[in-house]
mmCIF file of C-alpha atoms in Angstrom:
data_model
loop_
_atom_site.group_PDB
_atom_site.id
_atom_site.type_symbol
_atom_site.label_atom_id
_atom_site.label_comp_id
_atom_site.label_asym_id
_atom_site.label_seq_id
_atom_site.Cartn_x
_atom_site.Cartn_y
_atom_site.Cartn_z
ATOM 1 C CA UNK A 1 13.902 57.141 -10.628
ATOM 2 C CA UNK A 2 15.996 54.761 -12.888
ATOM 3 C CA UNK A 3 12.339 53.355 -14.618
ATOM 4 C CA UNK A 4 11.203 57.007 -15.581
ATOM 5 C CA UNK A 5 14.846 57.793 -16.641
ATOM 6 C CA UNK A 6 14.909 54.236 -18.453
ATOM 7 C CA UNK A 7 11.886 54.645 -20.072
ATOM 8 C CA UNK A 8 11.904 58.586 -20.653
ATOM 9 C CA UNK A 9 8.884 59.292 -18.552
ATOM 10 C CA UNK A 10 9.908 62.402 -16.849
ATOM 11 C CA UNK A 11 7.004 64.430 -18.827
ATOM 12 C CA UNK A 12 4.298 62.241 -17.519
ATOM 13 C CA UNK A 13 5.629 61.633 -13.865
ATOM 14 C CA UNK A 14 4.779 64.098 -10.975
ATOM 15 C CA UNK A 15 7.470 63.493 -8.109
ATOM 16 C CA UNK A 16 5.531 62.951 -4.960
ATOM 17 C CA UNK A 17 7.730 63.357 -1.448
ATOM 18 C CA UNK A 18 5.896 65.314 1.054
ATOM 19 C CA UNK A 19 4.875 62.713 2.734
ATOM 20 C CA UNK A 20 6.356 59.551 4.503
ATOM 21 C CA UNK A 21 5.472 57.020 2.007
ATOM 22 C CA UNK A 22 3.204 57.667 -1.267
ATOM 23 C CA UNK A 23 1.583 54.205 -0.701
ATOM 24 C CA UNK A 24 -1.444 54.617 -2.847
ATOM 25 C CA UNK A 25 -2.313 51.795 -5.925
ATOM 26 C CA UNK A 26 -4.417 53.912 -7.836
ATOM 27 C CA UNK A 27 -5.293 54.123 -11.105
ATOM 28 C CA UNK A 28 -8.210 56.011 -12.524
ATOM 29 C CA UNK A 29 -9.040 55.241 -16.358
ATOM 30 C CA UNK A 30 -11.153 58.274 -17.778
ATOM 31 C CA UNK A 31 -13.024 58.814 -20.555
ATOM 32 C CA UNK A 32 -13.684 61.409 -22.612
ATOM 33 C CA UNK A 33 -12.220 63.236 -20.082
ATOM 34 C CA UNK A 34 -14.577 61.670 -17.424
ATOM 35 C CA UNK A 35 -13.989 59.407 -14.700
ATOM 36 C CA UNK A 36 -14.949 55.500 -16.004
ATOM 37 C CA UNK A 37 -13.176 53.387 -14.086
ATOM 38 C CA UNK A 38 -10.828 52.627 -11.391
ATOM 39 C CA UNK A 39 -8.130 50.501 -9.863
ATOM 40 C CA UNK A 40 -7.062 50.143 -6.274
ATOM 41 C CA UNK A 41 -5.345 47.554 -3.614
ATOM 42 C CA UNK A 42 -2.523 46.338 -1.980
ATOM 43 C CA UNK A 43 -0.693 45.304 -5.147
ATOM 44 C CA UNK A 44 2.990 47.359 -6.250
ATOM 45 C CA UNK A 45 2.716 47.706 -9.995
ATOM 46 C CA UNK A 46 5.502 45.190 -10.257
ATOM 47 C CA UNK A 47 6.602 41.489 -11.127
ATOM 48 C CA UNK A 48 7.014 40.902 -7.597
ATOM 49 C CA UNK A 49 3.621 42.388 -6.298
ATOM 50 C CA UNK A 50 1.509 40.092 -8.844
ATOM 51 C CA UNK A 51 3.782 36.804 -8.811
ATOM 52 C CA UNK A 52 5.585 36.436 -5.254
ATOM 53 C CA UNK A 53 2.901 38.082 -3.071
ATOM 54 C CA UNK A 54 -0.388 37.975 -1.331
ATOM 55 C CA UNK A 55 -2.112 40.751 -3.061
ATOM 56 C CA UNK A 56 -5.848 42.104 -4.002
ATOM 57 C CA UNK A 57 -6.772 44.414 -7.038
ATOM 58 C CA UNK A 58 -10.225 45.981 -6.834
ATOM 59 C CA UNK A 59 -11.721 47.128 -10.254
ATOM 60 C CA UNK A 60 -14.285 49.789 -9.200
ATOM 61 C CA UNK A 61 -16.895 50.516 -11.790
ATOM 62 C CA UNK A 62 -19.468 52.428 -9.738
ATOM 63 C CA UNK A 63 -18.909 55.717 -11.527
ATOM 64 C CA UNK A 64 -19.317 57.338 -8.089
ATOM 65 C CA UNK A 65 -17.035 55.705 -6.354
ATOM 66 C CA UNK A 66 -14.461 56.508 -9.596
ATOM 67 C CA UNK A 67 -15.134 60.175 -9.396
ATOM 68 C CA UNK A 68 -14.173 59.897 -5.812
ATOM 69 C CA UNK A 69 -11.012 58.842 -6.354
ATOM 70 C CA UNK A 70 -10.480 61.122 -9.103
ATOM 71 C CA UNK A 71 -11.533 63.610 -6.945
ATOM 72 C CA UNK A 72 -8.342 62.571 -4.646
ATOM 73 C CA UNK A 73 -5.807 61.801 -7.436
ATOM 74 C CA UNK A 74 -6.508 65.693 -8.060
ATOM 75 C CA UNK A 75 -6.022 66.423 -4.444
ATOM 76 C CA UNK A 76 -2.444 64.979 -5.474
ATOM 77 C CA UNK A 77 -1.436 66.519 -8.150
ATOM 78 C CA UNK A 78 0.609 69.529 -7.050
ATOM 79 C CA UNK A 79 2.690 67.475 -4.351
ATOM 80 C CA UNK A 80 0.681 69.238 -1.104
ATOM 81 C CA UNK A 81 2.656 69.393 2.179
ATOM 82 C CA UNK A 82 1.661 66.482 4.767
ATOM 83 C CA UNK A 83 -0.639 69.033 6.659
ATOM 84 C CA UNK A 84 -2.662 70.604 3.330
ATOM 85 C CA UNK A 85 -3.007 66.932 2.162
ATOM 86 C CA UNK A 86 -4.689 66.638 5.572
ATOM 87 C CA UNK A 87 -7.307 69.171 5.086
ATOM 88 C CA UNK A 88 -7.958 68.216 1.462
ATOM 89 C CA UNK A 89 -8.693 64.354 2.185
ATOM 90 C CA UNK A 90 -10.815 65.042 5.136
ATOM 91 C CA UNK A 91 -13.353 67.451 2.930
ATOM 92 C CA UNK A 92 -13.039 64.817 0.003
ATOM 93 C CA UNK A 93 -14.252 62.131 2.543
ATOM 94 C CA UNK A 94 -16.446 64.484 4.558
ATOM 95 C CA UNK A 95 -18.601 64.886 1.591
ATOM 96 C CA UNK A 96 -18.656 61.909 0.528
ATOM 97 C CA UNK A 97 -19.586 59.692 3.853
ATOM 98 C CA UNK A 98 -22.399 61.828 3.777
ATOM 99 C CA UNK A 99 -23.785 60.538 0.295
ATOM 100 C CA UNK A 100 -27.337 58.631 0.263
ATOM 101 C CA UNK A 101 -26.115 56.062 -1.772
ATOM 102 C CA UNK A 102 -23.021 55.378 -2.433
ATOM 103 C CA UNK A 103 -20.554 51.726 -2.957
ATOM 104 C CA UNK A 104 -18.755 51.812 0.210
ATOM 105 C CA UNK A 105 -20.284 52.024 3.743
ATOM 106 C CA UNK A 106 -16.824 54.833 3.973
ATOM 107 C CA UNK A 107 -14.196 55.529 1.706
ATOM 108 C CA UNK A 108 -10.472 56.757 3.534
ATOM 109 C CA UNK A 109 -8.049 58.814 2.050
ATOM 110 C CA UNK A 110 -4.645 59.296 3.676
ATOM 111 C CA UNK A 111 -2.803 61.197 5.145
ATOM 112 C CA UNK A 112 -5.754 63.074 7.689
ATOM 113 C CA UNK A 113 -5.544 64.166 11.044
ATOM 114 C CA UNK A 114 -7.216 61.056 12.432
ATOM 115 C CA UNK A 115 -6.179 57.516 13.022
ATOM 116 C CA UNK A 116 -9.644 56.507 11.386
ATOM 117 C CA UNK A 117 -8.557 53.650 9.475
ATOM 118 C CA UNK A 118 -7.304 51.961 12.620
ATOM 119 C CA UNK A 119 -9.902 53.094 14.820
ATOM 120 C CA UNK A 120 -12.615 51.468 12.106
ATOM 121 C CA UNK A 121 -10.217 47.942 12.261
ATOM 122 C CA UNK A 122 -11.348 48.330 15.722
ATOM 123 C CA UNK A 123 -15.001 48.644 15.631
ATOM 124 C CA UNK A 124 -15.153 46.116 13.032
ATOM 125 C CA UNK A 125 -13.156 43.386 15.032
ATOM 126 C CA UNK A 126 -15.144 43.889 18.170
ATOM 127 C CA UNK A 127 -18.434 43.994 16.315
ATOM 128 C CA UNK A 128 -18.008 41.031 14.644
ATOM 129 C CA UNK A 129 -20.601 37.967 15.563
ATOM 130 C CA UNK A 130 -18.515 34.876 14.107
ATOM 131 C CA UNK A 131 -15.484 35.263 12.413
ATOM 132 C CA UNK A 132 -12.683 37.970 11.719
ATOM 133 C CA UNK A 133 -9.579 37.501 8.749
ATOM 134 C CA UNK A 134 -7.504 40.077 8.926
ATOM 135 C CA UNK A 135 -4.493 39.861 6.616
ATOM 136 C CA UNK A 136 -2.102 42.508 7.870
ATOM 137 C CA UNK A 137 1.000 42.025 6.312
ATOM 138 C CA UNK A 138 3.703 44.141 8.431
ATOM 139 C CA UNK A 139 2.207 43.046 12.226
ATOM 140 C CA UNK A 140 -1.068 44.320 14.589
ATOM 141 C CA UNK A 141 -1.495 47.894 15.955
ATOM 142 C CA UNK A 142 -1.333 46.930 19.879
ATOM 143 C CA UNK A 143 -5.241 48.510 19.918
ATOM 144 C CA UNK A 144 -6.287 45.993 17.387
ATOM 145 C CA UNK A 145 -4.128 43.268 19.474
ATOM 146 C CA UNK A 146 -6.568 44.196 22.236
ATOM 147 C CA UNK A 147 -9.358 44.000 20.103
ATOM 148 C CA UNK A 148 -8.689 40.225 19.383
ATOM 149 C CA UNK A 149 -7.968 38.807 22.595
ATOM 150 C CA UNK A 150 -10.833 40.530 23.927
ATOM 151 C CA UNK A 151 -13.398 39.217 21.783
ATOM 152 C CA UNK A 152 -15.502 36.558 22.920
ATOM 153 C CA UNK A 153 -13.718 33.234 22.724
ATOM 154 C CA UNK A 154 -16.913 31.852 20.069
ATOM 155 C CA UNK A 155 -15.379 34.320 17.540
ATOM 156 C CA UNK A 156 -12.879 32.678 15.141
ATOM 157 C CA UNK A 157 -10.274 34.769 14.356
ATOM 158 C CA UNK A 158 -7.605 33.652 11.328
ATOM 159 C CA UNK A 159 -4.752 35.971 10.852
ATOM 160 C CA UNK A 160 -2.064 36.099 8.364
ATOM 161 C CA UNK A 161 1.330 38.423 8.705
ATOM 162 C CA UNK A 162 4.756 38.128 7.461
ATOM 163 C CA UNK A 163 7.949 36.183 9.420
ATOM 164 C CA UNK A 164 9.016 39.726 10.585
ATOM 165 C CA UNK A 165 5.817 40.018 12.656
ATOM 166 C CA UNK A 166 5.411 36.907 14.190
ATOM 167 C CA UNK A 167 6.565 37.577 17.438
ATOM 168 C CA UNK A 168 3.732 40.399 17.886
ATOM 169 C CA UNK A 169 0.857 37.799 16.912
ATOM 170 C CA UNK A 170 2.761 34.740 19.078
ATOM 171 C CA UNK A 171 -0.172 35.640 21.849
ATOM 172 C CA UNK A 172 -2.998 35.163 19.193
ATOM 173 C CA UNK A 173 -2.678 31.195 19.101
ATOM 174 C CA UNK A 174 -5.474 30.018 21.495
ATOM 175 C CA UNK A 175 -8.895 29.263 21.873
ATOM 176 C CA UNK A 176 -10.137 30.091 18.294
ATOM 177 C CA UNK A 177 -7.605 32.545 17.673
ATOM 178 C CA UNK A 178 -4.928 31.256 14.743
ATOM 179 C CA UNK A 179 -1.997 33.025 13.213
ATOM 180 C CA UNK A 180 0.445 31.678 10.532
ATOM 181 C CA UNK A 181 3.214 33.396 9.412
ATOM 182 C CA UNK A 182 5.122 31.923 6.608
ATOM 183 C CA UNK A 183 7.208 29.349 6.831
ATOM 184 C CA UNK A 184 10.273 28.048 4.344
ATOM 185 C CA UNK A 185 10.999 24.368 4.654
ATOM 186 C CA UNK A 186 14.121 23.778 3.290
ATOM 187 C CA UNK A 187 13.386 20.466 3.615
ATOM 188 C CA UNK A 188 9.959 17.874 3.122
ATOM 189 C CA UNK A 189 9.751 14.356 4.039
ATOM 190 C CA UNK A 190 13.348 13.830 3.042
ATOM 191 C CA UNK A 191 13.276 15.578 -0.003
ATOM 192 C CA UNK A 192 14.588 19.263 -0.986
ATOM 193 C CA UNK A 193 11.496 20.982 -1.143
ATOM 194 C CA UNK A 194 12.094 25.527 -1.328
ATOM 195 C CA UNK A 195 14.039 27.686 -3.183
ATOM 196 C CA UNK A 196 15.883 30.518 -1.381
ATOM 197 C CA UNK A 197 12.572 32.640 -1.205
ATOM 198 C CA UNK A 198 12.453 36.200 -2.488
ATOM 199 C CA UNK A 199 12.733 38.447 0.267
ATOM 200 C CA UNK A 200 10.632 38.177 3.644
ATOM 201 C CA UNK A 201 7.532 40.070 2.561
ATOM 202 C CA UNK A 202 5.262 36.838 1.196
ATOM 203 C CA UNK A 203 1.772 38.450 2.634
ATOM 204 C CA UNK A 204 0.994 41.873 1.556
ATOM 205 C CA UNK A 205 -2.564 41.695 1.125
ATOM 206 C CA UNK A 206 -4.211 44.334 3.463
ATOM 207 C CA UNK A 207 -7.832 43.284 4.560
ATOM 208 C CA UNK A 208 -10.443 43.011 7.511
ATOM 209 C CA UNK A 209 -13.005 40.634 6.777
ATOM 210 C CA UNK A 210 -15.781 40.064 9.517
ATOM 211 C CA UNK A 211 -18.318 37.506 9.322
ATOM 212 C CA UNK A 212 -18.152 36.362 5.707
ATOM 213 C CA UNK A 213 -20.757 33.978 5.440
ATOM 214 C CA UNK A 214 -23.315 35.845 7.467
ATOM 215 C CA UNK A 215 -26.179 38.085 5.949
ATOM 216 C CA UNK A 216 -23.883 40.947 6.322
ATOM 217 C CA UNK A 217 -20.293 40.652 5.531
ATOM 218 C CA UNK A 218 -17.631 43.814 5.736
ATOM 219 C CA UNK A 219 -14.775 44.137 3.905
ATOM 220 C CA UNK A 220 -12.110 46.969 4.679
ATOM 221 C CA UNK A 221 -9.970 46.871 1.865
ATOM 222 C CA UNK A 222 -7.263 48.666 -0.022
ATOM 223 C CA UNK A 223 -3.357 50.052 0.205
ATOM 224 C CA UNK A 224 -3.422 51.265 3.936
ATOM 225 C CA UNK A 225 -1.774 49.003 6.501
ATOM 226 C CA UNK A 226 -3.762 49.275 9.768
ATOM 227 C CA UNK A 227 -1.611 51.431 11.456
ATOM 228 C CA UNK A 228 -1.350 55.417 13.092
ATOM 229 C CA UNK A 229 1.340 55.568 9.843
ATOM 230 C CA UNK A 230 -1.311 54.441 7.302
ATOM 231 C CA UNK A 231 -3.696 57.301 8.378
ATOM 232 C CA UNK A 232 -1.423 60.071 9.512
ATOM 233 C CA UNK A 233 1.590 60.329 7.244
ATOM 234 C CA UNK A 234 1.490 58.096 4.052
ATOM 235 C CA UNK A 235 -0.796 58.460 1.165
ATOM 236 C CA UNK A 236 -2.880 55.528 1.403
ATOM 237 C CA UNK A 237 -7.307 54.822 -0.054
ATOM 238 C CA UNK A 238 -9.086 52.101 1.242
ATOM 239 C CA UNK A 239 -12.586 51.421 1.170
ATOM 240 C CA UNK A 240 -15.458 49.815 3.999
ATOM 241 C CA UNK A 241 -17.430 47.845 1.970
ATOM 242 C CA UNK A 242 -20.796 46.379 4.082
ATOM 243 C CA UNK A 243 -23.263 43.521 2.869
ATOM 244 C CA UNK A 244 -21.758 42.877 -0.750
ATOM 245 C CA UNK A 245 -21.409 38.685 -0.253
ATOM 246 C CA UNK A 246 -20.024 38.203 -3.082
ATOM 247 C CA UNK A 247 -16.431 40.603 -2.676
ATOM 248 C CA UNK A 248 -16.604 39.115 0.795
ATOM 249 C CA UNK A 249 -16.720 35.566 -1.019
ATOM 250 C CA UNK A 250 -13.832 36.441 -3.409
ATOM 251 C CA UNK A 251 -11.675 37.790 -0.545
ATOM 252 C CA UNK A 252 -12.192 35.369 2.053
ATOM 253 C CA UNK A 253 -11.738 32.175 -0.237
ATOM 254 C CA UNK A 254 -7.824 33.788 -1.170
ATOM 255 C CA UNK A 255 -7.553 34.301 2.190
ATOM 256 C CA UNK A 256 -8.138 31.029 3.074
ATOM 257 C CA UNK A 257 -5.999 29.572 0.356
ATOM 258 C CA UNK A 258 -3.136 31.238 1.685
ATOM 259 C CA UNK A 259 -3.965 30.580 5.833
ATOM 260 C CA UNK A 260 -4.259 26.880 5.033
ATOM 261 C CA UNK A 261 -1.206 26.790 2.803
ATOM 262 C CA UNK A 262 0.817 28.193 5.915
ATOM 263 C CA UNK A 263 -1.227 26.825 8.556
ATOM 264 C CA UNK A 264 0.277 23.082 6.741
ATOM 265 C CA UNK A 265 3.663 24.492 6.628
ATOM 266 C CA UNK A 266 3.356 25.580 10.445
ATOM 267 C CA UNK A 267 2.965 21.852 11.383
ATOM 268 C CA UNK A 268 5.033 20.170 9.030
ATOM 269 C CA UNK A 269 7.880 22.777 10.113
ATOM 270 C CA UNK A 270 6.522 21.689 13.898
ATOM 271 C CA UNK A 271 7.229 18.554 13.174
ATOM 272 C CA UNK A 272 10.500 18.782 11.888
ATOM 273 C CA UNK A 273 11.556 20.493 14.607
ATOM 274 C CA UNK A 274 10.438 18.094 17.197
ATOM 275 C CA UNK A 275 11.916 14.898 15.331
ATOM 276 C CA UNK A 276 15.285 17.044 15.090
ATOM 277 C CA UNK A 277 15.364 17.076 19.089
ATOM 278 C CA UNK A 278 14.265 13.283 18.778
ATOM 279 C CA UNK A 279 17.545 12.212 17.144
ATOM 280 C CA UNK A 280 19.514 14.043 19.504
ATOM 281 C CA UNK A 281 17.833 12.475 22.259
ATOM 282 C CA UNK A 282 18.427 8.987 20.410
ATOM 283 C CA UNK A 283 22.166 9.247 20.129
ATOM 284 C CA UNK A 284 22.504 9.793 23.564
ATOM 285 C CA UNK A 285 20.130 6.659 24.526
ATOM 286 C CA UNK A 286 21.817 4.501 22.147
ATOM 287 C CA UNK A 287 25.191 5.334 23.237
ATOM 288 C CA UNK A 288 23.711 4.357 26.650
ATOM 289 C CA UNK A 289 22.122 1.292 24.789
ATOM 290 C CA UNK A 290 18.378 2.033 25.755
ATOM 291 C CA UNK A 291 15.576 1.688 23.295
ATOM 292 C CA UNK A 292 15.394 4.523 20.595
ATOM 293 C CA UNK A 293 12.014 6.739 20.372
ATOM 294 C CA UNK A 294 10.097 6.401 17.978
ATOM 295 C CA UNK A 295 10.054 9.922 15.310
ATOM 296 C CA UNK A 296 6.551 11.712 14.961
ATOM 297 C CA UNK A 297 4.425 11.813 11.658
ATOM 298 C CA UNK A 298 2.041 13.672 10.486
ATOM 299 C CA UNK A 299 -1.218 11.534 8.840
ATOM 300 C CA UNK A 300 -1.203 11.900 5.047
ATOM 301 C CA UNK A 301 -5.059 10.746 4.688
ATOM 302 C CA UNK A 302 -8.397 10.862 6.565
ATOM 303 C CA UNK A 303 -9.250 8.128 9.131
ATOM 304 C CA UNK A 304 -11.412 5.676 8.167
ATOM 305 C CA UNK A 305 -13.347 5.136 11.319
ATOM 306 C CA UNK A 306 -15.042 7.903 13.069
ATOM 307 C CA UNK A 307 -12.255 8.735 15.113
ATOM 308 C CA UNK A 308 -11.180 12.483 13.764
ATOM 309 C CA UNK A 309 -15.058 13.848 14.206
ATOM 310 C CA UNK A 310 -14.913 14.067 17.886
ATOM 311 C CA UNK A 311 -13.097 17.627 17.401
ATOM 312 C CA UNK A 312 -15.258 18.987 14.682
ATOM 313 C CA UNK A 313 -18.281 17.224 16.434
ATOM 314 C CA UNK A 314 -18.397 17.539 19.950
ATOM 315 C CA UNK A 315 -18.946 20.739 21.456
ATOM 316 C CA UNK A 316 -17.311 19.101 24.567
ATOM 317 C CA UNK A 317 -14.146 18.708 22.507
ATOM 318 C CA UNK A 318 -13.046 22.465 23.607
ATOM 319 C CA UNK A 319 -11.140 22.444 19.864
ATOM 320 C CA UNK A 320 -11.301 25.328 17.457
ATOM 321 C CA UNK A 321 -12.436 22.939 14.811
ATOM 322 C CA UNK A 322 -15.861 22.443 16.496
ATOM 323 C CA UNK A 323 -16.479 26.312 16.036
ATOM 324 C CA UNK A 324 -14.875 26.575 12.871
ATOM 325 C CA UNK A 325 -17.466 23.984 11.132
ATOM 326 C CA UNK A 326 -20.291 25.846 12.460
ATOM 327 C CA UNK A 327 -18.960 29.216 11.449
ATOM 328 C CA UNK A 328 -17.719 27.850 7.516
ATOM 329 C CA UNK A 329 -21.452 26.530 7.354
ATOM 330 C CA UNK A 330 -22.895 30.341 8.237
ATOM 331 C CA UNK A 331 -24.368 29.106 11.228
#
């Protein structure tokens, strides 16, 4: 309210609040009156969204995909109760599932009756063959926490979600299964090392990627949050988007960037934590005048002898890092 009122938008705003949450990221660029092009994602229009978080931003230029969401920004327009919305978004989408050809495998547009969008993040985890990131910012729908642990234990599964969730995902660390919430380390090898971050809300990217260096790779991607709330009683688009290698590319490598960047912060925070409880344990010994133990490190460089490939290696090794080489290589 105080942006429009700042910046004296109230002709050109249409108040949206018969729903939950009006989630959408949508912008549809027309021309000549015609739908041309379109915007959609996970990112807030805002310094924080495109500076502080994990986002994506999907430029659609498939004009039928565009007119789609045209078609739905319409659907918007005259602030529809919860249940009309309902019925309009499930005879947008009912038509156009049903198209011959068309960008995305299914297009979702929230609020509907259903819980489709979750029930799809279910099919898609248990169908996938080698690998499964799901970036899901706010925690796991207990279905899709099902869906993960029972996969079979070949099929890596890297997860991202924010501190607030990490207790929900605390099951997922085993076998190939690895989840990294974000971590602040106030301190790094002696040194100050973070800021106070800004709030607690780092990932807010909202994807399903399955097997993305396979033949066929699936992206679900867009504003919805895989949850009953995403599909039931928030506005919310997302899109199912099947065999296009190189969106699966694009969203798998920031995925990645981020899951390593907190998977590192995971151990060196580890680490910390057990050398803390190692210099308790030392005043105690030394005030009983026994040796000290020695504090833990963590490597800074590669091995020079062939030491570290026994993991990666050996299928004997019964380490997630065998699998993962033979999945990164599209084996």
């Amino acid at each position: 309210d105080h942006v429009v009122a700042e910046f004296a938008l109230q002709a050109h705003v249409i108040r949206r609040d018969k729903v939950n949450i009006s989630h959408n990221k949508l912008v549809v660029l027309l021309r000549k009156g015609q739908p041309f092009m379109a915007w959609t994602g996970s990112a807030n229009f805002s310094e924080n969204a495109f500076n502080y978080q994990s986002n994506s931003g999907l430029v659609i230029t498939d004009v039928s995909a565009v007119e789609n969401f045209e078609a739905y920004f319409q659907a918007l327009l005259d602030n529809p109760a919860k249940a009309e919305s309902k019925k309009r978004n499930q005879a947008i989408m009912d038509k156009i599932n049903q198209l011959p050809a068309r960008m995305a495998e299914k297009t979702f547009f929230s609020p509907i009756k259903s819980t489709d969008i979750l029930e799809t993040s279910v099919r898609l985890i248990k169908s996938a063959k080698s690998m499964v990131l799901i970036s899901s910012p706010f925690g796991l729908d207990k279905k899709i926490l099902t869906a993960l642990s029972e996969n079979d234990r070949k099929i890596i599964e890297y997860g991202l979600v924010n501190t607030s969730a990490q207790k929900r995902v605390a099951s997922l660390h085993h076998h190939n299964s690895r989840f990294f919430p974000p971590k602040r380390l106030k301190t790094y090898r002696n040194e100050r090392w973070d800021a106070k971050a800004f709030g607690a809300h780092k990932i807010h990217m909202k994807t399903i990627v399955i097997d993305p260096y396979g033949g066929s790779p699936k992206v679900l991607i867009g504003s919805a949050n895989f949850s009953k709330a995403s599909c039931v009683h928030n506005d919310e688009n997302a899109m199912l988007i099947v065999g296009d290698e190189r969106l699966a590319a694009v969203i798998s490598t920031e995925f990645m960037r981020m899951y390593d960047h907190y998977k590192s912060r995971y151990y060196i925070d580890r680490n910390a934590k057990k050398n803390a409880e190692i210099r308790k344990q030392n005043k105690v010994l030394k005030a009983q005048g026994k040796p000290l133990k020695k504090q833990k490190s963590i490597d800074m460089f590669l091995k020079e002898d062939s030491s570290w490939n026994k993991t990666s290696f050996d299928k004997n090794s019964f380490s997630h890092k065998f699998r993962d080489r033979i999945v990164f290589s599209g084996q």
